[in-house]
Each structure stands twice: as structure tokens, then as C-alpha cells.
Coordinates of C-alpha atoms in Angstrom, one line a residue:
M93 CA 0.0 0.0 0.0
I94 CA 1.3 3.4 -1.0
I95 CA 0.0 6.4 1.1
S96 CA -0.8 9.6 -0.8
K97 CA 0.3 12.0 2.0
C98 CA 3.7 10.3 2.2
W99 CA 4.1 10.4 -1.6
N100 CA 7.1 12.6 -1.9
N101 CA 9.7 9.9 -2.1
F102 CA 7.7 7.8 -4.6
E103 CA 7.1 10.9 -6.6
T104 CA 10.8 11.7 -6.7
V105 CA 11.7 8.2 -7.8
G106 CA 8.9 8.1 -10.4
V107 CA 9.7 11.5 -11.9
K108 CA 13.4 10.6 -11.9
L109 CA 12.7 7.5 -13.9
L110 CA 10.6 9.5 -16.4
N111 CA 13.3 12.1 -16.7
E112 CA 15.9 9.6 -17.4
Q113 CA 13.8 7.9 -20.1
I114 CA 12.7 11.2 -21.7
A115 CA 16.3 12.3 -22.0
K116 CA 17.0 9.2 -24.1
L117 CA 14.0 9.3 -26.4
S118 CA 14.7 9.2 -30.1
G119 CA 13.2 8.0 -33.3
Y120 CA 10.4 10.5 -33.6
N121 CA 8.7 10.5 -37.0
T122 CA 5.8 12.5 -38.3
S123 CA 4.6 14.2 -41.5
F124 CA 2.2 17.0 -42.4
P125 CA 1.0 18.8 -45.6
F126 CA 1.9 22.3 -46.6
S127 CA 0.4 24.6 -49.1
Q128 CA 1.9 27.8 -50.5
P129 CA 0.9 29.8 -53.6
G130 CA 1.8 27.5 -56.5
I131 CA 3.2 24.7 -54.4
E132 CA 1.6 21.9 -52.4
G133 CA 3.3 19.0 -50.8
F134 CA 4.4 17.2 -47.6
V135 CA 7.1 17.7 -45.0
T136 CA 8.3 14.5 -43.2
L137 CA 10.4 14.6 -40.1
H138 CA 12.3 11.5 -39.2
N139 CA 15.0 10.3 -36.8
V140 CA 14.2 13.2 -34.5
K141 CA 16.1 12.8 -31.2
I142 CA 16.6 14.8 -28.0
L143 CA 19.9 16.6 -27.7
Q144 CA 19.4 18.2 -24.3
Y145 CA 16.7 17.9 -21.7
N146 CA 16.1 20.2 -18.7
P147 CA 13.8 18.4 -16.2
P148 CA 10.5 19.9 -15.0
Q149 CA 10.6 22.6 -12.4
V150 CA 7.4 21.3 -10.9
S151 CA 6.1 17.8 -10.7
V152 CA 2.6 16.7 -9.4
V153 CA 1.2 13.3 -8.7
N154 CA -2.5 12.7 -7.8
F155 CA -4.6 9.6 -7.1
L156 CA -7.7 9.4 -9.1
P157 CA -10.2 6.6 -8.2
P158 CA -10.9 3.9 -9.1
R159 CA -7.5 2.9 -10.6
F160 CA -5.8 6.0 -12.1
I161 CA -2.8 8.1 -11.2
V162 CA -2.2 11.4 -12.8
F163 CA 1.4 12.7 -13.4
G164 CA 2.0 16.4 -14.2
L165 CA 5.4 17.6 -15.4
E166 CA 5.6 21.4 -15.7
N167 CA 8.2 23.7 -17.4
M168 CA 10.5 21.3 -19.2
D169 CA 12.9 22.5 -21.9
V170 CA 13.9 20.2 -24.7
S171 CA 16.4 20.6 -27.6
L172 CA 15.8 18.4 -30.6
M173 CA 17.6 17.5 -33.9
G174 CA 16.5 15.4 -36.8
N175 CA 16.1 15.0 -40.6
F176 CA 13.4 16.3 -42.9
I177 CA 12.2 15.6 -46.4
G178 CA 10.1 18.1 -48.3
S179 CA 8.3 17.0 -51.5
G180 CA 5.8 18.6 -53.7
G181 CA 5.3 18.8 -57.5
P182 CA 8.6 18.7 -59.3
F183 CA 10.9 19.2 -56.3
H184 CA 12.3 16.9 -53.6
V185 CA 14.4 18.4 -50.8
T186 CA 16.2 16.8 -47.9
G187 CA 18.0 18.4 -45.0
T188 CA 18.2 18.7 -41.2
V189 CA 16.2 20.4 -38.6
D190 CA 17.1 21.6 -35.1
G191 CA 15.3 23.6 -32.5
S192 CA 13.9 23.8 -29.0
L193 CA 10.7 23.5 -27.0
V194 CA 10.6 25.8 -24.0
A195 CA 8.3 25.7 -20.9
M196 CA 6.6 22.5 -22.0
T197 CA 4.1 20.9 -19.7
V198 CA 2.9 17.3 -20.0
A199 CA -0.1 15.7 -18.2
L200 CA -0.3 11.9 -18.1
T201 CA -3.2 9.7 -16.9
V202 CA -2.0 6.2 -16.1
E203 CA -4.4 3.3 -15.5
F204 CA -3.5 0.2 -13.6
S205 CA -5.3 -3.2 -14.0
S206 CA -4.4 -6.9 -13.7
T207 CA -4.7 -9.7 -16.2
E208 CA -6.2 -13.1 -15.8
D209 CA -2.7 -14.6 -15.3
G210 CA -2.0 -12.1 -12.5
Q211 CA 0.3 -9.7 -14.3
M212 CA 0.0 -5.9 -14.0
V213 CA -1.1 -3.9 -17.1
V214 CA -0.3 -0.2 -17.2
Q215 CA -2.0 1.9 -19.9
V216 CA -1.9 5.6 -20.7
P217 CA -5.5 6.5 -21.8
N218 CA -4.8 10.3 -21.8
C219 CA -1.8 12.5 -22.5
S220 CA -1.7 16.2 -23.3
T221 CA 1.1 18.6 -23.9
I222 CA 1.3 22.4 -23.7
I223 CA 4.3 24.2 -25.2
G224 CA 5.2 27.7 -24.0
R225 CA 7.2 28.6 -27.1
S226 CA 9.3 26.8 -29.7
H227 CA 11.5 27.6 -32.7
F228 CA 13.1 25.3 -35.3
N229 CA 15.8 26.0 -37.9
I230 CA 15.5 24.4 -41.3
N231 CA 18.7 23.5 -43.0
P232 CA 17.7 22.4 -46.6
E233 CA 20.2 20.9 -49.0
G234 CA 20.4 21.2 -52.8
P235 CA 19.4 23.9 -55.3
M236 CA 15.8 24.1 -54.0
G237 CA 17.1 24.8 -50.5
P238 CA 16.6 28.6 -50.6
L239 CA 13.0 28.1 -51.7
V240 CA 12.3 25.8 -48.8
K241 CA 14.0 28.1 -46.4
T242 CA 11.4 30.8 -47.2
M243 CA 8.8 28.4 -45.8
E244 CA 10.6 28.1 -42.4
G245 CA 7.8 30.0 -40.5
F246 CA 5.1 27.7 -42.0
I247 CA 7.1 24.6 -41.3
N248 CA 7.7 25.8 -37.7
D249 CA 3.9 26.0 -37.2
G250 CA 3.6 22.5 -38.5
I251 CA 6.3 21.1 -36.2
R252 CA 4.8 22.9 -33.3
Q253 CA 1.4 21.3 -33.9
R254 CA 2.9 17.8 -34.4
I255 CA 5.5 17.7 -31.6
P256 CA 2.9 17.2 -28.7
G257 CA 1.4 14.2 -30.4
M258 CA 4.9 12.8 -31.2
F259 CA 6.0 13.3 -27.6
C260 CA 2.9 11.8 -26.0
K261 CA 3.1 8.8 -28.4
K262 CA 6.6 8.1 -27.3
L263 CA 5.8 8.5 -23.6
K264 CA 2.8 6.2 -24.0
H265 CA 4.9 3.6 -25.6
L266 CA 7.6 4.0 -23.0
I267 CA 5.3 3.5 -20.1
E268 CA 3.1 0.8 -21.5
E269 CA 6.0 -1.3 -22.8
N270 CA 8.3 -1.0 -19.7
S271 CA 5.9 -0.9 -16.8
P272 CA 4.9 -4.6 -17.0
R273 CA 8.5 -5.6 -17.0
I274 CA 9.1 -3.6 -13.8
F275 CA 6.0 -4.9 -12.1
S276 CA 6.9 -8.5 -13.1
R277 CA 9.8 -8.3 -10.6
L278 CA 7.2 -8.0 -7.8
T279 CA 5.0 -10.8 -9.1
K280 CA 7.8 -13.4 -8.7
T281 CA 10.7 -13.2 -6.3
N282 CA 13.3 -16.0 -6.3
F283 CA 14.7 -17.0 -2.9
E284 CA 17.5 -19.3 -3.8
D285 CA 20.1 -16.6 -4.7
H286 CA 19.4 -14.9 -1.3
F287 CA 20.6 -17.9 0.7
K288 CA 24.1 -17.9 -0.8
G289 CA 25.6 -16.6 2.4
E290 CA 26.8 -18.6 5.4
L291 CA 23.9 -19.2 7.7
T292 CA 25.8 -22.1 9.4
E293 CA 29.2 -23.7 9.1
N294 CA 27.8 -27.3 9.5
T295 CA 28.0 -29.3 6.3
V296 CA 24.8 -31.3 7.0
I297 CA 22.7 -28.1 7.7
K298 CA 24.2 -26.4 4.7
K299 CA 23.1 -29.3 2.5
F300 CA 19.6 -29.2 4.1
I301 CA 19.3 -25.5 3.5
A302 CA 20.5 -25.8 -0.1
N303 CA 17.9 -28.4 -0.8
F304 CA 15.2 -26.5 1.1
V305 CA 15.6 -23.3 -1.0
K306 CA 16.3 -24.9 -4.4
G307 CA 13.6 -23.6 -6.7
L308 CA 11.9 -21.6 -3.9
Y309 CA 10.1 -18.5 -4.9
V310 CA 7.2 -16.2 -3.9
D311 CA 4.3 -16.4 -6.3
N312 CA 3.0 -12.8 -6.0
K313 CA 0.6 -12.7 -8.9
N314 CA -2.1 -10.0 -8.7
I315 CA -5.4 -11.6 -7.6
A316 CA -7.5 -8.5 -8.2
H317 CA -7.3 -5.1 -9.9
P318 CA -5.3 -2.5 -7.9
V319 CA -7.3 -0.2 -5.8
V320 CA -6.8 3.6 -6.0
T321 CA -8.6 5.9 -3.6
N322 CA -7.9 9.6 -2.9
E323 CA -5.7 8.4 0.0
Y324 CA -3.7 5.4 -1.2
F325 CA -2.7 3.0 -4.0
E326 CA -3.1 -0.7 -3.1
T327 CA -2.2 -3.9 -4.8
Q328 CA -3.6 -7.3 -3.8
Q329 CA -1.2 -10.2 -4.5
K330 CA -1.2 -13.9 -3.9
G331 CA 1.8 -14.2 -1.6
E332 CA 2.2 -18.0 -1.9
I333 CA 5.7 -19.4 -1.4
R334 CA 6.3 -22.5 -3.5
Y335 CA 8.7 -24.4 -5.6
E336 CA 9.4 -24.3 -9.3
D337 CA 9.0 -28.0 -9.9
N338 CA 5.7 -28.3 -8.0
A339 CA 2.5 -27.1 -9.8
E340 CA 0.2 -28.0 -7.0
S341 CA -1.6 -25.1 -5.2
T342 CA -2.2 -25.1 -1.5
P343 CA -5.5 -26.6 -0.4
F344 CA -6.2 -23.6 1.8
Y345 CA -6.6 -19.9 1.2
P346 CA -5.4 -16.7 3.0
K347 CA -7.8 -15.1 5.5
P348 CA -9.0 -11.5 4.9
M349 CA -6.8 -8.8 6.3
V350 CA -7.9 -5.4 7.6
T351 CA -5.4 -2.7 6.6
R352 CA -5.1 0.9 7.9
A353 CA -5.5 3.9 5.7
D354 CA -3.9 6.4 8.1
S355 CA -0.1 6.5 8.1
D356 CA 3.0 8.5 8.8
R357 CA 5.1 6.2 6.4
M358 CA 5.3 6.1 2.7
M359 CA 4.6 2.5 2.1
Y360 CA 3.3 -0.6 3.9
F361 CA 3.7 -4.3 3.1
Y362 CA 1.1 -6.5 4.6
G363 CA 1.5 -10.3 4.8
S364 CA -0.6 -13.0 6.4
D365 CA 0.3 -16.3 8.0
Y366 CA -0.5 -17.8 4.5
L367 CA 3.0 -16.7 3.4
F368 CA 4.7 -19.1 5.9
N369 CA 2.1 -21.9 5.9
S370 CA 2.2 -22.1 2.1
L371 CA 5.9 -22.5 2.3
L372 CA 5.6 -25.2 4.9
Y373 CA 3.0 -27.0 3.0
H374 CA 5.0 -27.1 -0.3
A375 CA 8.2 -28.1 1.6
Y376 CA 6.3 -30.9 3.4
Q377 CA 4.7 -32.1 0.1
T378 CA 8.1 -32.2 -1.7
N379 CA 10.0 -33.8 1.1
K380 CA 12.2 -30.8 1.8
L381 CA 11.9 -31.1 5.6
S382 CA 13.9 -34.3 6.1
I383 CA 17.5 -34.4 7.3
K384 CA 20.0 -37.3 7.3
W385 CA 23.1 -37.3 9.4
Y386 CA 26.1 -39.7 9.7
P387 CA 28.0 -38.8 12.9
N388 CA 30.3 -41.8 12.4
T389 CA 30.7 -44.9 10.3
T390 CA 28.3 -47.0 12.3
T391 CA 25.5 -44.7 13.3
S392 CA 23.1 -42.5 11.3
F393 CA 20.0 -40.4 12.1
V394 CA 17.1 -39.5 9.9
L395 CA 14.7 -36.7 10.8
I396 CA 11.3 -36.8 9.0
P397 CA 8.3 -34.6 9.6
H398 CA 5.4 -36.2 11.4
G399 CA 2.5 -34.1 10.2
L400 CA 2.3 -30.7 8.5
P401 CA 4.0 -27.9 10.4
D402 CA 1.9 -24.9 11.3
F403 CA 2.8 -21.3 11.6
Q404 CA 0.9 -18.8 13.7
F405 CA 1.6 -15.2 14.8
N406 CA 2.1 -14.8 18.5
G407 CA 2.4 -11.2 19.7
D408 CA 5.5 -9.7 18.1
A409 CA 6.8 -13.0 16.9
G410 CA 5.8 -16.0 14.8
A411 CA 5.8 -19.6 16.0
I412 CA 6.2 -22.7 13.8
K413 CA 5.0 -25.8 15.6
L414 CA 7.0 -28.9 14.5
S415 CA 6.3 -32.6 15.1
T416 CA 9.0 -35.0 13.8
R417 CA 10.3 -38.5 14.2
I418 CA 14.1 -39.1 14.6
I419 CA 15.0 -42.6 13.4
T420 CA 18.3 -44.0 14.7
Y421 CA 20.1 -46.6 12.6
V422 CA 23.3 -48.6 13.3
D423 CA 25.4 -50.6 10.9
D424 CA 24.6 -54.4 11.4
H425 CA 27.1 -56.2 9.2
G426 CA 26.6 -54.0 6.3
H427 CA 22.9 -53.4 6.7
Q428 CA 21.2 -50.4 8.3
K429 CA 19.3 -51.6 11.3
Q430 CA 16.7 -49.3 13.0
I431 CA 17.1 -49.4 16.7
M432 CA 15.1 -46.4 17.9
V433 CA 12.4 -43.9 16.9
S434 CA 12.1 -40.8 19.0
S435 CA 9.6 -38.1 18.7
S436 CA 10.8 -34.5 18.6
D437 CA 8.2 -31.8 19.2
G438 CA 9.7 -28.4 18.6
Q439 CA 8.7 -24.8 18.1
A440 CA 10.7 -22.3 16.0
D441 CA 10.1 -18.9 17.5
V442 CA 10.7 -16.5 14.7
Q443 CA 11.4 -13.1 16.1
L444 CA 10.3 -10.7 13.4
Y445 CA 13.3 -8.4 13.5
A446 CA 14.7 -6.7 10.4
T447 CA 18.3 -6.2 11.3
N448 CA 20.6 -5.3 8.5
G449 CA 17.9 -6.4 6.0
R450 CA 17.5 -9.9 7.5
F451 CA 14.8 -11.8 9.4
S452 CA 16.0 -13.7 12.4
G453 CA 14.6 -16.2 14.9
D454 CA 15.3 -19.0 17.4
L455 CA 14.5 -22.7 17.7
K456 CA 13.6 -24.7 20.8
L457 CA 13.2 -28.5 20.7
S458 CA 11.9 -31.1 23.2
V459 CA 12.6 -34.8 22.7
Q460 CA 10.5 -37.8 23.8
L461 CA 10.9 -41.6 23.2
H462 CA 8.5 -43.0 20.7
R463 CA 9.7 -46.6 20.4
T464 CA 13.1 -48.5 20.6
S465 CA 14.5 -52.0 20.2
L466 CA 17.1 -51.3 22.8
P467 CA 16.4 -53.0 26.2
G468 CA 16.4 -50.8 29.2
V469 CA 15.8 -47.6 27.4
D470 CA 12.8 -45.6 28.7
P471 CA 11.5 -42.0 28.1
S472 CA 13.5 -40.6 31.0
S473 CA 16.8 -41.5 29.5
I474 CA 16.0 -40.8 25.9
E475 CA 17.6 -37.3 25.8
Q476 CA 21.0 -38.9 26.6
L477 CA 20.6 -41.2 23.6
T478 CA 19.4 -38.5 21.1
P479 CA 22.4 -36.3 20.3
L480 CA 20.8 -35.4 16.9
A481 CA 18.2 -33.3 18.7
K482 CA 20.1 -32.5 21.9
T483 CA 23.6 -31.6 20.7
F484 CA 23.3 -31.2 17.0
L485 CA 20.0 -30.5 15.3
G486 CA 18.6 -28.0 17.7
P487 CA 21.7 -25.9 18.1
Q488 CA 22.7 -25.9 14.4
L489 CA 19.2 -24.9 13.2
S490 CA 19.0 -22.3 16.0
Q491 CA 22.3 -20.9 14.9
G492 CA 21.1 -20.5 11.4
L493 CA 17.9 -18.9 12.4
K494 CA 19.7 -16.4 14.7
K495 CA 21.9 -15.3 11.8
G496 CA 18.7 -14.6 9.9
V497 CA 17.6 -14.8 6.3
P498 CA 17.7 -11.9 3.9
F499 CA 14.7 -9.9 2.9
P500 CA 14.3 -10.5 -0.9
L501 CA 13.4 -6.9 -1.8
N502 CA 16.3 -5.2 0.0
A503 CA 18.0 -4.0 -3.2
R504 CA 14.9 -2.0 -4.1
S505 CA 13.7 -0.6 -0.8
H506 CA 14.8 0.4 2.6
N507 CA 13.3 -0.8 5.9
I508 CA 12.8 1.6 8.7
G509 CA 11.8 -0.8 11.4
A510 CA 11.0 -4.3 12.4
P511 CA 8.0 -6.0 10.8
R512 CA 5.3 -6.5 13.4
A513 CA 2.7 -9.1 13.9
K514 CA -0.5 -7.2 14.3
D515 CA -2.8 -10.1 15.2
A516 CA -3.0 -13.8 14.7
R517 CA -3.3 -13.6 11.0
R518 CA -1.0 -10.9 9.5
I519 CA 2.2 -9.0 9.7
H520 CA 3.1 -5.6 8.3
G521 CA 6.3 -3.8 7.6
T522 CA 7.0 -0.2 6.8
Q523 CA 9.1 1.6 4.3
D524 CA 10.2 5.2 4.4
R525 CA 11.9 5.4 1.0
L526 CA 12.5 3.5 -2.2
H527 CA 15.7 3.1 -4.2
H528 CA 15.7 3.7 -7.9
Q529 CA 17.5 0.7 -9.5

């Protein structure tokens, strides 16, 4: 959600993007008829490009319900250069043209909507241009050049009438062609590259994390048209964390969230427990939650989930309830013999802190005996016989969680505070500025 009264930073970034693109515009083409006593023909301008661009002195952005945003750029100065062809009757003249547009104002109305496949569509239904003053110099070539030069005033009028349409057509193309590509970055965010750092030094946990994040991404397709009111611009996105090689959707849906319209921050990101539970569901379904460990040549441990993990917000933190089975094997003359199954009920308390662009947490595990083939082993002594949970699994995963995982949009935005769990269903984070990248 982007709040209108905290729009200054977004306006700065948006106008900067427009300014950079306007300064690079080229390839303007247009033609218009001319009529003088005894001569009628056409003037064609082509390969017109911007030589120098002075950004607007004033920029204005306004929300316009139900899904429009209006941009106003006032008092821009533009220097242009291009080629022209003049033809009529028996003559055909080529040459160059250069000139300037001074105190130009452009008003753009941008419309936002979503497609059936969840992508954002940006259209420019209206664009208007007002030019304070302009002048162009005609530089005709050939023996008919002096005759064409006498028509410079008339040609100036023609250029002045055509330039606004040329300019708006280019801006419309620029916005409509590039905006979907920009928004597509938000509809899918890959996680795998964000876990390249060292969360733990343990080889087993490294392997587990590498397998867990392989192909992991956020499916953030738009599930409805954006909402524009006089106070804010809001997108509604899926927020399902899943894997590339799994086409199955979750069998549950996110619960409705109540958001706030009043704010002292520029932007809010709202997320529900569906983000985490969709991740846990897909990881469970694709067997991403199992761990195998060989502490020595005769013993091995396998941890497998016993039921679907569940995430819930709890105050200012999140809690993942885990139920697992830890199977202990020993080498019995070349064969793996199962000697014990212990249950491990744990809870990963994810403290929702955004420190240096990372989410961090903690993990607590308790261990109970489920069954064993060893005589004399009872539940009271099981902790001494379960080093996987007691001395390895819990501490290693806890170490990784405490180091934290990176927030995937850090390169494009700046957090100002920790995300907060507002109730049992949602979390929100705030942004005070965006980075142009």
C-alpha cells in the first residue's frame, strides 16, 4: 500500500525514472501537408532525437479513483535535432532540422489493472502537452534549398502542432512497454540466490538449506485489480511461497486482512500467515523437511516430519510448531538396522526483526521416546541417547535462524523498522523510501 500524504519519495523516484527515459527518447517520426501559392506537398520529419533535456521545475502526482494516477510535469525544456524531407510537385528536398521546446508541460493519466494470469497492465488513456514557445531551424540541401528556407515559418507552425502528439506517443509507448517488466519483478521473487551466504558452518545443515531453498520463490501474482482511492494506492497479490517443480496449489486460502489507511510512512507491506504456511505445505509435500546425518561410520540419524508444520503469529513474533520423528540406525554387518524412533516436538520462535535487512529467529526442541528396540531404554533416558536433537539438530538450526535470512526486496527498498505481527493472521512492515534501480 502506498499512502498519498507520504508520496514525496515515490514521486521523486517516479519522476526521476521518467526524466531519465525522456532524455533518451529518439526515433520521432511525423509528416504534415503544406500549401503555398503555386506549391503543395508534404514535410516529413524522421530520426528526431533529444539533444538536451532540462527536467521539469514542478512535478505533481495525484490519485484518481478507481484505478488511475495522474502525473503532471511542468516547465520542461527540450532541444531536438532530426532530418526532414520536403516534397511537392517537381521538387524533392532533404536536410536537417534543429530547435527547442521551452516551458513545455505534460499531463499523463496512467491506468492500472491486472490480467487473468496475474500480471500488471499499465496503460496511458490520456496524454496532453502544452508548449510555451518553440523555434526550429530548417537547413535544406540542394538547389531548391533557398525556396524551402522561405517556408521556415510555416514549417515551424507544422512542427509545433505535431510535436505534442509525437511526444505523447513516445511516452505512452515507453510507459506501457516497460511498466509490465518492472511490475513483473514483484509478481515473482526467487529466494534461492538470497541464501548464498553462510547461515551455518555445518555441512549437514548447509546441505539441508541448499535443498530446502532450491527452486523456492514467492508467487506474488495479482489476484485482483489494484485499488486507487484519494488516500492510497493498493495492490492485492497472492503471496504464496512455493517451488518451481511443484505445480500443485495449496488446499487452503489466505484469510481476509484489515489494513489501515492512516499512516506516517510512505509504504506498507502487509502479509498474512498464509506466506509461511504455504511455504511449509509445499516443503512438506516435496520432502524438503527431512535431514539425514552420519556422525560416524556405524550410526546414522534421519529426521522426518510427522505431520504438516503450522505457523501462527504470536504477539510480536511468529511460531512454527513442528512434530518430527528421529530414526536412529546402526550398521549391522553392512545393513542399516533401525534401533530407535524418538519423537521431537519443537517450536521455532521467529522473532520478526529486520536487522541489516534480515529476518532472524530462534528454535527450541523437546525430545520424547516413541519406540526403541534397545532393552532398558525408557523415556526418562532418551535425551542422553538422542544427540541429533540435543547436541546437533537444535543448536545448528537455531544458529542458522539467529543469523537470519535476507529480505528479498532489499535491493529496491529500505526498511525503517522491524516487521510487526498485528494479530493472529497478519504481519506488516513499513518503508520510508524506495531506491531507484
